[in-house]
Tab-separated table of C-alpha atoms in Angstrom:
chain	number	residue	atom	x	y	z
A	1	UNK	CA	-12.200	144.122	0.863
A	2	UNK	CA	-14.145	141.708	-1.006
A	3	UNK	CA	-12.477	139.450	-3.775
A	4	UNK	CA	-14.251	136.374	-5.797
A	5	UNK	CA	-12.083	133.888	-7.721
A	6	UNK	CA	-13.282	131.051	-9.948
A	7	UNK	CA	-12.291	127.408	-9.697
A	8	UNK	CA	-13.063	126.513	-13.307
A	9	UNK	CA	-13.029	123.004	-14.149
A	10	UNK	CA	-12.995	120.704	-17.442
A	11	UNK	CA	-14.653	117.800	-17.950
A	12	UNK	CA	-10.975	116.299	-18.383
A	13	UNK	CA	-10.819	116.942	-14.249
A	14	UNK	CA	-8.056	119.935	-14.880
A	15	UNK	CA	-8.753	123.287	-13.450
A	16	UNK	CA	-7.503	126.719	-14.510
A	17	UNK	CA	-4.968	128.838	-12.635
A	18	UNK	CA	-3.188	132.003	-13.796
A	19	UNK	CA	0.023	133.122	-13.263
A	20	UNK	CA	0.923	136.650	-11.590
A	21	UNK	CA	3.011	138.912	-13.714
A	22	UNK	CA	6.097	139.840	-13.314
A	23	UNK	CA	5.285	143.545	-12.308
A	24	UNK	CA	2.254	142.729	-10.201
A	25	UNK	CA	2.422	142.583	-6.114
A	26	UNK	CA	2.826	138.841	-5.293
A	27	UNK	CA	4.894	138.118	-8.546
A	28	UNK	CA	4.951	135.295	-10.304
A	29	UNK	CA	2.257	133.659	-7.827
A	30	UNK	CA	-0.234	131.170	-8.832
A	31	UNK	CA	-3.725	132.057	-8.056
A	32	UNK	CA	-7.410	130.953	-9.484
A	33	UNK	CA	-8.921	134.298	-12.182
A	34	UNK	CA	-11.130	136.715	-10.401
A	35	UNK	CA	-10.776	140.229	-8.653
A	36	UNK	CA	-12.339	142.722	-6.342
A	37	UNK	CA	-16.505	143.239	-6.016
A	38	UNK	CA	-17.282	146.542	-6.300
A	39	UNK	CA	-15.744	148.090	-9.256
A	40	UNK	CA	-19.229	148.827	-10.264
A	41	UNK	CA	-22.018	150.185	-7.353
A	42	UNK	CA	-24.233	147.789	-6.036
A	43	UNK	CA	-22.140	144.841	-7.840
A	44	UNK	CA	-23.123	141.134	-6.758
A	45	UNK	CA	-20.137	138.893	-5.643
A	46	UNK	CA	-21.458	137.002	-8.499
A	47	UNK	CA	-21.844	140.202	-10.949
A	48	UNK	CA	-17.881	140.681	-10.025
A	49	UNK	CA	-16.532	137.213	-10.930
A	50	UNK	CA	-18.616	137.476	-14.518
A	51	UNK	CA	-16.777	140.434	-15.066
A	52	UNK	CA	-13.796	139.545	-14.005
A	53	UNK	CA	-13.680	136.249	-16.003
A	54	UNK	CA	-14.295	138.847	-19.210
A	55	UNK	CA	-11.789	141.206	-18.260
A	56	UNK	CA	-8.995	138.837	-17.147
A	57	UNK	CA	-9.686	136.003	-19.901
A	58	UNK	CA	-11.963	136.997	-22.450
A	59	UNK	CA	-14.478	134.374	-21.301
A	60	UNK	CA	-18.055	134.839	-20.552
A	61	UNK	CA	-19.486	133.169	-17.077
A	62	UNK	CA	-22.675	130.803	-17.576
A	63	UNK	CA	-23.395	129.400	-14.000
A	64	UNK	CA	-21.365	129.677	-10.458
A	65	UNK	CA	-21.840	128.265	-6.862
A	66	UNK	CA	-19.611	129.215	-4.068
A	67	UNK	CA	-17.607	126.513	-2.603
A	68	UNK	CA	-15.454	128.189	-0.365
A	69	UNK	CA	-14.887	131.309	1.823
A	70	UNK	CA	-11.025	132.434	3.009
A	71	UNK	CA	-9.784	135.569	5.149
A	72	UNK	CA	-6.595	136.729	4.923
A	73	UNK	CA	-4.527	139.812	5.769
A	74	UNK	CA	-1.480	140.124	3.618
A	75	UNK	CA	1.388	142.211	5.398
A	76	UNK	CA	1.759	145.001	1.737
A	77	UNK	CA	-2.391	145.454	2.424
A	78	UNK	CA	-4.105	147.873	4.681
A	79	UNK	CA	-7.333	146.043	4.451
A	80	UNK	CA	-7.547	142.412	4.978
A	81	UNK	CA	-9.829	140.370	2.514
A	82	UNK	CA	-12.572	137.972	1.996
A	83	UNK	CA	-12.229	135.955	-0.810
A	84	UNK	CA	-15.220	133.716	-2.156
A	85	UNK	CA	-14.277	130.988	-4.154
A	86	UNK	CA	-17.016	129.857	-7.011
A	87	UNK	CA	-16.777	127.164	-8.597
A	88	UNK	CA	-17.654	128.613	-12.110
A	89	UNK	CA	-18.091	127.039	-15.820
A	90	UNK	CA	-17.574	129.478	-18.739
A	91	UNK	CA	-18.613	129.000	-22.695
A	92	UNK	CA	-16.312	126.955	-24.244
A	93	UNK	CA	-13.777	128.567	-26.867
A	94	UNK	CA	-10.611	130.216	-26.605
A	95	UNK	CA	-9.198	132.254	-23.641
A	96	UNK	CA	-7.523	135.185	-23.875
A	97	UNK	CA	-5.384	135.840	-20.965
A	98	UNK	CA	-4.797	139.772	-20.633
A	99	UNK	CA	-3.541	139.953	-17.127
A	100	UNK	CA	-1.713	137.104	-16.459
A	101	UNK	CA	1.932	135.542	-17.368
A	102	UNK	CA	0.665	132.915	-18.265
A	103	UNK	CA	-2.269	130.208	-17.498
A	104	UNK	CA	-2.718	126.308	-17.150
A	105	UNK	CA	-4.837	123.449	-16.802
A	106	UNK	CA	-3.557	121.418	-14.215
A	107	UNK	CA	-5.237	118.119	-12.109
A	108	UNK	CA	-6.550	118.643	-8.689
A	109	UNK	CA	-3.713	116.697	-7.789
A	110	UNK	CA	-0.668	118.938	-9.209
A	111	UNK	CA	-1.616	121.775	-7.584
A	112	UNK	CA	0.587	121.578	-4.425
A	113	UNK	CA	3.174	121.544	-7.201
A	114	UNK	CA	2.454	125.724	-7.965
A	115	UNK	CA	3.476	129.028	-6.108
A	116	UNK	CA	-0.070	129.974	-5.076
A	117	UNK	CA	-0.864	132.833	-2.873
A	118	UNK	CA	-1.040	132.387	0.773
A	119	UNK	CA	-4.561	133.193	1.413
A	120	UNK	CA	-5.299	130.616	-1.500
A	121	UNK	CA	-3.724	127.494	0.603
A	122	UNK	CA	-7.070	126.038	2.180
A	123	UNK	CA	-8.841	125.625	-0.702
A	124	UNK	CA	-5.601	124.280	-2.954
A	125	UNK	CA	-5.088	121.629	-0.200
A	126	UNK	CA	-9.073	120.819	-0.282
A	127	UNK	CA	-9.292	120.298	-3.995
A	128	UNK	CA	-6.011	118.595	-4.254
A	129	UNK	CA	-7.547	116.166	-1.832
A	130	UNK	CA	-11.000	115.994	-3.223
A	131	UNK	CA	-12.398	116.903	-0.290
A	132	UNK	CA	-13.854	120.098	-2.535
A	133	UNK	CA	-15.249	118.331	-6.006
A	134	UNK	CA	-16.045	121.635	-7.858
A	135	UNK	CA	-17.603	119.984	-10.911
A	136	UNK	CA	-19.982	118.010	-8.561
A	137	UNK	CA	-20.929	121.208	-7.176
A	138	UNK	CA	-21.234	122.973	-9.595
A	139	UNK	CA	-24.048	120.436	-11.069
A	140	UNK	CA	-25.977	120.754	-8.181
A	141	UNK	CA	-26.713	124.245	-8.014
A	142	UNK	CA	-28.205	126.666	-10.522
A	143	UNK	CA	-26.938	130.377	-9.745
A	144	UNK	CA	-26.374	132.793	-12.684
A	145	UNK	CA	-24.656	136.035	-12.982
């Protein structure tokens, strides 16, 4: 199964991560906003994360470049995943978070601090590091949903 998550980041350095609910598999995890590709035939990783970012947060995807790629099998899953991690910038204004308990903006550097999914470890240790500089990334490329 395919999956695409966004590593959104302000011009402050902070980056967005959402909380798990309560009810949800994984509870209370930390993870970066995004979901399956798919939902709609024939849609582009890239297609996927847009429409994830609307669903999950009310915000509206204007560029994207993926920085990183991650395989995991969780033991409650039949199918392992792929998960392609974009580094993503969305229109500024307010988010509305429908699907998570809640979201924050936290430093590259406070990240190790948060619960995050397994199969999200690589790339929390990477940008916690600065090895992975999504912002930098991000300006180089030009992909749009």
């Amino acid at each position: 199964m395919l999956v695409v998550a966004a590593v959104i980041e302000r011009p402050d350095r902070r980056i967005l991560i959402g909380q798990r609910r309560r009810s949800d598999t994984s509870p209370l995890k930390w993870e970066f906003p995004g979901g399956k590709v798919g939902e709609i035939e024939n849609e582009s990783p890239e297609a996927a994360l847009a429409r994830e970012l609307r669903e999950e947060l009310g915000a509206a995807l204007t560029r994207c470049a993926e920085i990183a790629r991650a395989h995991h099998h969780y033991a409650a899953t039949a199918e392992p995943l792929e998960i392609r991690f974009y580094a993503a910038e969305i229109e500024n204004g307010e988010l509305s978070p429908a699907v998570f308990e809640q979201i924050a903006w936290v430093l590259p550097k406070e990240l190790a601090t948060y619960d995050f999914l397994s199969a999200n470890a690589r790339l929390v240790a990477d940008l916690a590091t600065g090895r992975i500089k999504p912002a930098e990334i991000l300006d180089s490329a030009t992909q749009r949903p």
